[in-house]
Amino acid sequence: QVQLVESGGGLVQAGGSLRLSCAASGRLFSSTAMGWFRQAPGKEREFVAGISWSGGRISYTDSVKGRFTISRDNAKNTVYLQMNSLKPEDTAVYYCAARGRSLFGSYVYEKENDYDYWGQGTQVTVSS
């Protein structure tokens, strides 16, 4: 079992930066792929970024490429999302997710049903 707790959300002006953190409990974290998703009001939850268990493979949705950076520290059981040059359209609840299958795989996963554990979410609001 894995428990995920996100932090670091808040209110920021357009062009600003935030760093989200996702702390995971359990030994599974260091052997599994992780991802960040977001859900804006009235919209479906969407993939933002994903990282393989080793950090060797990373994927981003097109709208955040060049602005967001996902990383992980397996010694600290934590995955991060550095968000720069934020835009009002980045406003959403951001969720951390962990995959509970295919441990030590070299893949990055981009679909919701690829993940088995979810955090409670953290609100990011970008004002114009």
mmCIF file of N, CA and C in Angstrom:
data_model
loop_
_atom_site.group_PDB
_atom_site.id
_atom_site.type_symbol
_atom_site.label_atom_id
_atom_site.label_comp_id
_atom_site.label_asym_id
_atom_site.label_seq_id
_atom_site.Cartn_x
_atom_site.Cartn_y
_atom_site.Cartn_z
ATOM 1 N N GLN A 1 0.847 -1.191 0.000
ATOM 2 C CA GLN A 1 0.000 0.000 0.000
ATOM 3 C C GLN A 1 0.881 1.240 0.000
ATOM 4 N N VAL A 2 0.431 2.237 -0.731
ATOM 5 C CA VAL A 2 1.166 3.496 -0.837
ATOM 6 C C VAL A 2 0.229 4.645 -0.488
ATOM 7 N N GLN A 3 0.698 5.537 0.341
ATOM 8 C CA GLN A 3 -0.046 6.769 0.621
ATOM 9 C C GLN A 3 0.758 7.945 0.078
ATOM 10 N N LEU A 4 0.054 8.851 -0.599
ATOM 11 C CA LEU A 4 0.693 9.980 -1.252
ATOM 12 C C LEU A 4 0.127 11.278 -0.697
ATOM 13 N N VAL A 5 1.012 12.207 -0.364
ATOM 14 C CA VAL A 5 0.583 13.495 0.180
ATOM 15 C C VAL A 5 1.268 14.606 -0.608
ATOM 16 N N GLU A 6 0.451 15.406 -1.318
ATOM 17 C CA GLU A 6 0.982 16.517 -2.090
ATOM 18 C C GLU A 6 1.065 17.781 -1.237
ATOM 19 N N SER A 7 1.993 18.645 -1.600
ATOM 20 C CA SER A 7 2.115 19.949 -0.956
ATOM 21 C C SER A 7 2.754 20.915 -1.937
ATOM 22 N N GLY A 8 2.691 22.209 -1.596
ATOM 23 C CA GLY A 8 3.359 23.212 -2.410
ATOM 24 C C GLY A 8 2.453 24.031 -3.296
ATOM 25 N N GLY A 9 1.172 23.702 -3.324
ATOM 26 C CA GLY A 9 0.258 24.491 -4.135
ATOM 27 C C GLY A 9 0.010 25.854 -3.523
ATOM 28 N N GLY A 10 -0.677 26.708 -4.279
ATOM 29 C CA GLY A 10 -0.986 28.037 -3.770
ATOM 30 C C GLY A 10 -1.418 28.968 -4.872
ATOM 31 N N LEU A 11 -1.431 30.258 -4.533
ATOM 32 C CA LEU A 11 -1.817 31.308 -5.473
ATOM 33 C C LEU A 11 -0.553 32.014 -5.957
ATOM 34 N N VAL A 12 -0.435 32.172 -7.255
ATOM 35 C CA VAL A 12 0.745 32.817 -7.829
ATOM 36 C C VAL A 12 0.311 33.640 -9.038
ATOM 37 N N GLN A 13 1.048 34.712 -9.314
ATOM 38 C CA GLN A 13 0.742 35.514 -10.494
ATOM 39 C C GLN A 13 1.290 34.851 -11.743
ATOM 40 N N ALA A 14 0.687 35.170 -12.857
ATOM 41 C CA ALA A 14 1.170 34.650 -14.139
ATOM 42 C C ALA A 14 2.643 34.996 -14.321
ATOM 43 N N GLY A 15 3.402 34.010 -14.785
ATOM 44 C CA GLY A 15 4.831 34.174 -14.941
ATOM 45 C C GLY A 15 5.637 33.702 -13.749
ATOM 46 N N GLY A 16 4.950 33.426 -12.655
ATOM 47 C CA GLY A 16 5.609 32.974 -11.443
ATOM 48 C C GLY A 16 5.901 31.480 -11.449
ATOM 49 N N SER A 17 6.403 31.015 -10.314
ATOM 50 C CA SER A 17 6.815 29.619 -10.180
ATOM 51 C C SER A 17 6.272 29.004 -8.895
ATOM 52 N N LEU A 18 6.071 27.720 -8.936
ATOM 53 C CA LEU A 18 5.733 26.924 -7.761
ATOM 54 C C LEU A 18 6.440 25.585 -7.877
ATOM 55 N N ARG A 19 6.718 24.984 -6.723
ATOM 56 C CA ARG A 19 7.285 23.639 -6.708
ATOM 57 C C ARG A 19 6.376 22.740 -5.888
ATOM 58 N N LEU A 20 5.796 21.763 -6.549
ATOM 59 C CA LEU A 20 4.959 20.789 -5.870
ATOM 60 C C LEU A 20 5.807 19.613 -5.412
ATOM 61 N N SER A 21 5.446 19.080 -4.258
ATOM 62 C CA SER A 21 6.101 17.889 -3.735
ATOM 63 C C SER A 21 5.051 16.827 -3.462
ATOM 64 N N CYS A 22 5.447 15.588 -3.597
ATOM 65 C CA CYS A 22 4.565 14.460 -3.293
ATOM 66 C C CYS A 22 5.380 13.476 -2.460
ATOM 67 N N ALA A 23 5.032 13.384 -1.185
ATOM 68 C CA ALA A 23 5.716 12.469 -0.284
ATOM 69 C C ALA A 23 4.960 11.151 -0.230
ATOM 70 N N ALA A 24 5.690 10.059 -0.398
ATOM 71 C CA ALA A 24 5.073 8.744 -0.440
ATOM 72 C C ALA A 24 5.503 7.900 0.747
ATOM 73 N N SER A 25 4.569 7.141 1.267
ATOM 74 C CA SER A 25 4.894 6.181 2.306
ATOM 75 C C SER A 25 5.013 4.805 1.672
ATOM 76 N N GLY A 26 5.712 3.905 2.319
ATOM 77 C CA GLY A 26 5.823 2.557 1.803
ATOM 78 C C GLY A 26 7.061 2.347 0.961
ATOM 79 N N ARG A 27 7.475 1.099 0.840
ATOM 80 C CA ARG A 27 8.707 0.772 0.120
ATOM 81 C C ARG A 27 8.511 0.717 -1.386
ATOM 82 N N LEU A 28 7.257 0.783 -1.833
ATOM 83 C CA LEU A 28 6.971 0.653 -3.258
ATOM 84 C C LEU A 28 7.517 1.823 -4.066
ATOM 85 N N PHE A 29 7.572 2.989 -3.433
ATOM 86 C CA PHE A 29 7.868 4.216 -4.161
ATOM 87 C C PHE A 29 9.130 4.104 -5.004
ATOM 88 N N SER A 30 10.211 3.627 -4.431
ATOM 89 C CA SER A 30 11.498 3.650 -5.130
ATOM 90 C C SER A 30 11.575 2.655 -6.276
ATOM 91 N N SER A 31 10.546 1.844 -6.476
ATOM 92 C CA SER A 31 10.585 0.837 -7.525
ATOM 93 C C SER A 31 9.486 1.023 -8.568
ATOM 94 N N THR A 32 8.775 2.140 -8.521
ATOM 95 C CA THR A 32 7.630 2.274 -9.404
ATOM 96 C C THR A 32 7.580 3.632 -10.100
ATOM 97 N N ALA A 33 6.880 3.669 -11.216
ATOM 98 C CA ALA A 33 6.691 4.905 -11.954
ATOM 99 C C ALA A 33 5.734 5.833 -11.207
ATOM 100 N N MET A 34 5.949 7.134 -11.384
ATOM 101 C CA MET A 34 5.127 8.150 -10.741
ATOM 102 C C MET A 34 4.633 9.141 -11.791
ATOM 103 N N GLY A 35 3.547 9.828 -11.451
ATOM 104 C CA GLY A 35 3.022 10.807 -12.385
ATOM 105 C C GLY A 35 2.333 11.954 -11.685
ATOM 106 N N TRP A 36 2.204 13.059 -12.418
ATOM 107 C CA TRP A 36 1.412 14.201 -11.976
ATOM 108 C C TRP A 36 0.274 14.402 -12.964
ATOM 109 N N PHE A 37 -0.916 14.601 -12.442
ATOM 110 C CA PHE A 37 -2.094 14.909 -13.236
ATOM 111 C C PHE A 37 -2.712 16.198 -12.694
ATOM 112 N N ARG A 38 -3.622 16.783 -13.451
ATOM 113 C CA ARG A 38 -4.330 17.955 -12.959
ATOM 114 C C ARG A 38 -5.760 17.955 -13.465
ATOM 115 N N GLN A 39 -6.620 18.629 -12.703
ATOM 116 C CA GLN A 39 -8.020 18.738 -13.091
ATOM 117 C C GLN A 39 -8.484 20.162 -12.858
ATOM 118 N N ALA A 40 -8.826 20.833 -13.943
ATOM 119 C CA ALA A 40 -9.362 22.182 -13.872
ATOM 120 C C ALA A 40 -10.874 22.124 -13.703
ATOM 121 N N PRO A 41 -11.486 23.175 -13.175
ATOM 122 C CA PRO A 41 -12.940 23.175 -12.984
ATOM 123 C C PRO A 41 -13.678 22.890 -14.280
ATOM 124 N N GLY A 42 -14.605 21.949 -14.224
ATOM 125 C CA GLY A 42 -15.413 21.616 -15.380
ATOM 126 C C GLY A 42 -14.721 20.783 -16.437
ATOM 127 N N LYS A 43 -13.498 20.349 -16.150
ATOM 128 C CA LYS A 43 -12.748 19.569 -17.130
ATOM 129 C C LYS A 43 -12.355 18.219 -16.548
ATOM 130 N N GLU A 44 -11.985 17.298 -17.432
ATOM 131 C CA GLU A 44 -11.533 15.998 -16.990
ATOM 132 C C GLU A 44 -10.083 16.092 -16.485
ATOM 133 N N ARG A 45 -9.728 15.141 -15.648
ATOM 134 C CA ARG A 45 -8.355 15.097 -15.170
ATOM 135 C C ARG A 45 -7.432 14.728 -16.344
ATOM 136 N N GLU A 46 -6.291 15.411 -16.415
ATOM 137 C CA GLU A 46 -5.378 15.191 -17.525
ATOM 138 C C GLU A 46 -3.960 14.931 -17.035
ATOM 139 N N PHE A 47 -3.209 14.204 -17.832
ATOM 140 C CA PHE A 47 -1.813 13.920 -17.558
ATOM 141 C C PHE A 47 -0.987 15.192 -17.700
ATOM 142 N N VAL A 48 -0.039 15.386 -16.782
ATOM 143 C CA VAL A 48 0.865 16.526 -16.847
ATOM 144 C C VAL A 48 2.300 16.055 -17.092
ATOM 145 N N ALA A 49 2.775 15.135 -16.256
ATOM 146 C CA ALA A 49 4.152 14.661 -16.378
ATOM 147 C C ALA A 49 4.279 13.295 -15.719
ATOM 148 N N GLY A 50 5.226 12.506 -16.216
ATOM 149 C CA GLY A 50 5.464 11.199 -15.644
ATOM 150 C C GLY A 50 6.953 10.897 -15.611
ATOM 151 N N ILE A 51 7.343 10.004 -14.701
ATOM 152 C CA ILE A 51 8.752 9.662 -14.549
ATOM 153 C C ILE A 51 8.868 8.186 -14.216
ATOM 154 N N SER A 52 9.846 7.520 -14.811
ATOM 155 C CA SER A 52 10.068 6.098 -14.536
ATOM 156 C C SER A 52 10.668 5.924 -13.146
ATOM 157 N N TRP A 53 10.752 4.664 -12.695
ATOM 158 C CA TRP A 53 11.186 4.439 -11.312
ATOM 159 C C TRP A 53 12.602 4.969 -11.070
ATOM 160 N N SER A 54 13.454 4.894 -12.080
ATOM 161 C CA SER A 54 14.836 5.338 -11.899
ATOM 162 C C SER A 54 15.022 6.813 -12.210
ATOM 163 N N GLY A 55 14.007 7.424 -12.811
ATOM 164 C CA GLY A 55 14.151 8.804 -13.270
ATOM 165 C C GLY A 55 14.773 8.912 -14.641
ATOM 166 N N GLY A 56 15.064 7.773 -15.251
ATOM 167 C CA GLY A 56 15.738 7.786 -16.534
ATOM 168 C C GLY A 56 14.850 8.140 -17.714
ATOM 169 N N ARG A 57 13.560 7.962 -17.537
ATOM 170 C CA ARG A 57 12.615 8.350 -18.600
ATOM 171 C C ARG A 57 11.580 9.302 -18.037
ATOM 172 N N ILE A 58 11.292 10.328 -18.823
ATOM 173 C CA ILE A 58 10.371 11.376 -18.403
ATOM 174 C C ILE A 58 9.481 11.743 -19.581
ATOM 175 N N SER A 59 8.251 12.113 -19.286
ATOM 176 C CA SER A 59 7.311 12.528 -20.324
ATOM 177 C C SER A 59 6.497 13.709 -19.816
ATOM 178 N N TYR A 60 6.147 14.607 -20.743
ATOM 179 C CA TYR A 60 5.320 15.768 -20.410
ATOM 180 C C TYR A 60 4.209 15.923 -21.434
ATOM 181 N N THR A 61 3.097 16.473 -20.995
ATOM 182 C CA THR A 61 2.095 16.873 -21.960
ATOM 183 C C THR A 61 2.616 18.117 -22.693
ATOM 184 N N ASP A 62 2.186 18.293 -23.915
ATOM 185 C CA ASP A 62 2.755 19.349 -24.754
ATOM 186 C C ASP A 62 2.630 20.746 -24.144
ATOM 187 N N SER A 63 1.543 20.996 -23.452
ATOM 188 C CA SER A 63 1.286 22.355 -22.958
ATOM 189 C C SER A 63 2.231 22.797 -21.847
ATOM 190 N N VAL A 64 2.970 21.859 -21.259
ATOM 191 C CA VAL A 64 3.877 22.232 -20.165
ATOM 192 C C VAL A 64 5.339 22.030 -20.520
ATOM 193 N N LYS A 65 5.615 21.488 -21.689
ATOM 194 C CA LYS A 65 7.003 21.260 -22.087
ATOM 195 C C LYS A 65 7.778 22.570 -22.099
ATOM 196 N N GLY A 66 8.977 22.531 -21.515
ATOM 197 C CA GLY A 66 9.810 23.720 -21.444
ATOM 198 C C GLY A 66 9.513 24.601 -20.242
ATOM 199 N N ARG A 67 8.422 24.331 -19.549
ATOM 200 C CA ARG A 67 8.055 25.134 -18.372
ATOM 201 C C ARG A 67 8.062 24.315 -17.084
ATOM 202 N N PHE A 68 7.645 23.065 -17.153
ATOM 203 C CA PHE A 68 7.566 22.197 -15.980
ATOM 204 C C PHE A 68 8.688 21.170 -16.014
ATOM 205 N N THR A 69 9.140 20.781 -14.818
ATOM 206 C CA THR A 69 10.159 19.736 -14.701
ATOM 207 C C THR A 69 9.757 18.768 -13.596
ATOM 208 N N ILE A 70 9.678 17.495 -13.941
ATOM 209 C CA ILE A 70 9.399 16.463 -12.951
ATOM 210 C C ILE A 70 10.724 15.825 -12.539
ATOM 211 N N SER A 71 10.835 15.504 -11.257
ATOM 212 C CA SER A 71 12.036 14.838 -10.757
ATOM 213 C C SER A 71 11.645 14.002 -9.546
ATOM 214 N N ARG A 72 12.549 13.158 -9.109
ATOM 215 C CA ARG A 72 12.268 12.313 -7.952
ATOM 216 C C ARG A 72 13.534 12.105 -7.153
ATOM 217 N N ASP A 73 13.345 11.896 -5.860
ATOM 218 C CA ASP A 73 14.427 11.560 -4.950
ATOM 219 C C ASP A 73 13.997 10.289 -4.234
ATOM 220 N N ASN A 74 14.483 9.160 -4.698
ATOM 221 C CA ASN A 74 14.043 7.882 -4.127
ATOM 222 C C ASN A 74 14.513 7.706 -2.686
ATOM 223 N N ALA A 75 15.597 8.358 -2.324
ATOM 224 C CA ALA A 75 16.053 8.268 -0.933
ATOM 225 C C ALA A 75 15.095 8.985 0.013
ATOM 226 N N LYS A 76 14.386 9.974 -0.509
ATOM 227 C CA LYS A 76 13.429 10.728 0.302
ATOM 228 C C LYS A 76 11.984 10.336 0.020
ATOM 229 N N ASN A 77 11.780 9.341 -0.857
ATOM 230 C CA ASN A 77 10.424 8.918 -1.212
ATOM 231 C C ASN A 77 9.570 10.101 -1.673
ATOM 232 N N THR A 78 10.143 10.949 -2.491
ATOM 233 C CA THR A 78 9.449 12.168 -2.894
ATOM 234 C C THR A 78 9.613 12.406 -4.394
ATOM 235 N N VAL A 79 8.526 12.831 -5.013
ATOM 236 C CA VAL A 79 8.562 13.262 -6.407
ATOM 237 C C VAL A 79 8.166 14.729 -6.445
ATOM 238 N N TYR A 80 8.782 15.479 -7.353
ATOM 239 C CA TYR A 80 8.585 16.915 -7.425
ATOM 240 C C TYR A 80 8.050 17.327 -8.795
ATOM 241 N N LEU A 81 7.402 18.465 -8.814
ATOM 242 C CA LEU A 81 7.011 19.099 -10.074
ATOM 243 C C LEU A 81 7.349 20.575 -9.954
ATOM 244 N N GLN A 82 8.428 20.976 -10.621
ATOM 245 C CA GLN A 82 8.818 22.382 -10.666
ATOM 246 C C GLN A 82 8.062 23.042 -11.804
ATOM 247 N N MET A 83 7.310 24.076 -11.489
ATOM 248 C CA MET A 83 6.463 24.738 -12.473
ATOM 249 C C MET A 83 6.910 26.188 -12.619
ATOM 250 N N ASN A 84 7.415 26.528 -13.786
ATOM 251 C CA ASN A 84 7.876 27.882 -14.080
ATOM 252 C C ASN A 84 7.004 28.511 -15.160
ATOM 253 N N SER A 85 7.092 29.819 -15.278
ATOM 254 C CA SER A 85 6.339 30.556 -16.300
ATOM 255 C C SER A 85 4.871 30.159 -16.288
ATOM 256 N N LEU A 86 4.305 30.146 -15.121
ATOM 257 C CA LEU A 86 2.922 29.688 -14.973
ATOM 258 C C LEU A 86 1.946 30.597 -15.692
ATOM 259 N N LYS A 87 0.900 29.980 -16.197
ATOM 260 C CA LYS A 87 -0.145 30.675 -16.942
ATOM 261 C C LYS A 87 -1.487 30.458 -16.251
ATOM 262 N N PRO A 88 -2.441 31.361 -16.453
ATOM 263 C CA PRO A 88 -3.773 31.156 -15.851
ATOM 264 C C PRO A 88 -4.383 29.805 -16.215
ATOM 265 N N GLU A 89 -4.093 29.308 -17.401
ATOM 266 C CA GLU A 89 -4.658 28.017 -17.806
ATOM 267 C C GLU A 89 -4.020 26.832 -17.084
ATOM 268 N N ASP A 90 -2.989 27.074 -16.285
ATOM 269 C CA ASP A 90 -2.425 26.023 -15.445
ATOM 270 C C ASP A 90 -3.204 25.850 -14.139
ATOM 271 N N THR A 91 -4.162 26.734 -13.902
ATOM 272 C CA THR A 91 -4.965 26.647 -12.689
ATOM 273 C C THR A 91 -5.728 25.331 -12.641
ATOM 274 N N ALA A 92 -5.548 24.587 -11.559
ATOM 275 C CA ALA A 92 -6.170 23.266 -11.430
ATOM 276 C C ALA A 92 -5.808 22.683 -10.068
ATOM 277 N N VAL A 93 -6.456 21.593 -9.753
ATOM 278 C CA VAL A 93 -6.010 20.756 -8.641
ATOM 279 C C VAL A 93 -5.009 19.757 -9.224
ATOM 280 N N TYR A 94 -3.841 19.706 -8.612
ATOM 281 C CA TYR A 94 -2.777 18.829 -9.095
ATOM 282 C C TYR A 94 -2.695 17.583 -8.212
ATOM 283 N N TYR A 95 -2.660 16.426 -8.870
ATOM 284 C CA TYR A 95 -2.634 15.138 -8.180
ATOM 285 C C TYR A 95 -1.349 14.384 -8.492
ATOM 286 N N CYS A 96 -0.824 13.751 -7.465
ATOM 287 C CA CYS A 96 0.302 12.842 -7.604
ATOM 288 C C CYS A 96 -0.243 11.420 -7.698
ATOM 289 N N ALA A 97 0.383 10.580 -8.512
ATOM 290 C CA ALA A 97 -0.074 9.209 -8.677
ATOM 291 C C ALA A 97 1.107 8.253 -8.717
ATOM 292 N N ALA A 98 0.879 7.053 -8.206
ATOM 293 C CA ALA A 98 1.900 6.010 -8.202
ATOM 294 C C ALA A 98 1.351 4.742 -8.844
ATOM 295 N N ARG A 99 2.188 4.087 -9.599
ATOM 296 C CA ARG A 99 1.796 2.824 -10.217
ATOM 297 C C ARG A 99 2.172 1.686 -9.278
ATOM 298 N N GLY A 100 1.232 0.747 -9.112
ATOM 299 C CA GLY A 100 1.487 -0.372 -8.211
ATOM 300 C C GLY A 100 1.812 -1.663 -8.932
ATOM 301 N N ARG A 101 2.021 -1.577 -10.258
ATOM 302 C CA ARG A 101 2.296 -2.769 -11.065
ATOM 303 C C ARG A 101 3.574 -2.557 -11.874
ATOM 304 N N SER A 102 4.097 -3.655 -12.425
ATOM 305 C CA SER A 102 5.261 -3.577 -13.328
ATOM 306 C C SER A 102 6.408 -2.811 -12.680
ATOM 307 N N LEU A 103 6.792 -3.252 -11.515
ATOM 308 C CA LEU A 103 7.843 -2.563 -10.787
ATOM 309 C C LEU A 103 9.158 -2.661 -11.545
ATOM 310 N N PHE A 104 9.960 -1.631 -11.390
ATOM 311 C CA PHE A 104 11.286 -1.529 -12.022
ATOM 312 C C PHE A 104 11.196 -1.498 -13.544
ATOM 313 N N GLY A 105 10.026 -1.194 -14.078
ATOM 314 C CA GLY A 105 9.926 -1.050 -15.516
ATOM 315 C C GLY A 105 10.551 0.245 -15.986
ATOM 316 N N SER A 106 10.887 0.314 -17.257
ATOM 317 C CA SER A 106 11.555 1.496 -17.788
ATOM 318 C C SER A 106 10.596 2.432 -18.497
ATOM 319 N N TYR A 107 9.305 2.207 -18.290
ATOM 320 C CA TYR A 107 8.321 3.003 -18.997
ATOM 321 C C TYR A 107 7.842 4.192 -18.177
ATOM 322 N N VAL A 108 7.273 5.160 -18.920
ATOM 323 C CA VAL A 108 6.549 6.271 -18.321
ATOM 324 C C VAL A 108 5.094 6.117 -18.729
ATOM 325 N N TYR A 109 4.173 6.336 -17.804
ATOM 326 C CA TYR A 109 2.766 6.078 -18.059
ATOM 327 C C TYR A 109 1.989 7.385 -18.072
ATOM 328 N N GLU A 110 1.031 7.478 -19.004
ATOM 329 C CA GLU A 110 0.323 8.744 -19.214
ATOM 330 C C GLU A 110 -1.188 8.645 -19.036
ATOM 331 N N LYS A 111 -1.693 7.485 -18.723
ATOM 332 C CA LYS A 111 -3.137 7.330 -18.574
ATOM 333 C C LYS A 111 -3.511 7.139 -17.104
ATOM 334 N N GLU A 112 -4.688 7.638 -16.748
ATOM 335 C CA GLU A 112 -5.133 7.513 -15.360
ATOM 336 C C GLU A 112 -5.164 6.072 -14.893
ATOM 337 N N ASN A 113 -5.664 5.173 -15.751
ATOM 338 C CA ASN A 113 -5.801 3.786 -15.311
ATOM 339 C C ASN A 113 -4.473 3.024 -15.303
ATOM 340 N N ASP A 114 -3.398 3.708 -15.646
ATOM 341 C CA ASP A 114 -2.065 3.116 -15.478
ATOM 342 C C ASP A 114 -1.584 3.212 -14.034
ATOM 343 N N TYR A 115 -2.280 4.032 -13.236
ATOM 344 C CA TYR A 115 -1.860 4.301 -11.868
ATOM 345 C C TYR A 115 -2.841 3.715 -10.867
ATOM 346 N N ASP A 116 -2.314 3.309 -9.723
ATOM 347 C CA ASP A 116 -3.113 2.603 -8.731
ATOM 348 C C ASP A 116 -3.325 3.382 -7.437
ATOM 349 N N TYR A 117 -2.484 4.358 -7.176
ATOM 350 C CA TYR A 117 -2.560 5.120 -5.932
ATOM 351 C C TYR A 117 -2.544 6.610 -6.261
ATOM 352 N N TRP A 118 -3.371 7.359 -5.522
ATOM 353 C CA TRP A 118 -3.528 8.789 -5.783
ATOM 354 C C TRP A 118 -3.463 9.585 -4.493
ATOM 355 N N GLY A 119 -2.916 10.784 -4.587
ATOM 356 C CA GLY A 119 -2.959 11.703 -3.467
ATOM 357 C C GLY A 119 -4.273 12.458 -3.430
ATOM 358 N N GLN A 120 -4.405 13.332 -2.447
ATOM 359 C CA GLN A 120 -5.658 14.067 -2.270
ATOM 360 C C GLN A 120 -5.716 15.321 -3.132
ATOM 361 N N GLY A 121 -4.595 15.717 -3.679
ATOM 362 C CA GLY A 121 -4.556 16.878 -4.561
ATOM 363 C C GLY A 121 -4.158 18.150 -3.846
ATOM 364 N N THR A 122 -3.567 19.066 -4.598
ATOM 365 C CA THR A 122 -3.207 20.380 -4.072
ATOM 366 C C THR A 122 -3.609 21.429 -5.102
ATOM 367 N N GLN A 123 -4.218 22.507 -4.643
ATOM 368 C CA GLN A 123 -4.748 23.529 -5.541
ATOM 369 C C GLN A 123 -3.639 24.476 -6.001
ATOM 370 N N VAL A 124 -3.595 24.695 -7.299
ATOM 371 C CA VAL A 124 -2.712 25.702 -7.890
ATOM 372 C C VAL A 124 -3.590 26.707 -8.607
ATOM 373 N N THR A 125 -3.462 27.967 -8.230
ATOM 374 C CA THR A 125 -4.234 29.031 -8.857
ATOM 375 C C THR A 125 -3.272 30.085 -9.399
ATOM 376 N N VAL A 126 -3.395 30.366 -10.688
ATOM 377 C CA VAL A 126 -2.529 31.349 -11.342
ATOM 378 C C VAL A 126 -3.394 32.524 -11.766
ATOM 379 N N SER A 127 -3.090 33.689 -11.222
ATOM 380 C CA SER A 127 -3.873 34.889 -11.536
ATOM 381 C C SER A 127 -3.226 35.640 -12.700
ATOM 382 N N SER A 128 -4.079 36.278 -13.477
ATOM 383 C CA SER A 128 -3.584 37.019 -14.654
ATOM 384 C C SER A 128 -3.227 38.458 -14.296
#
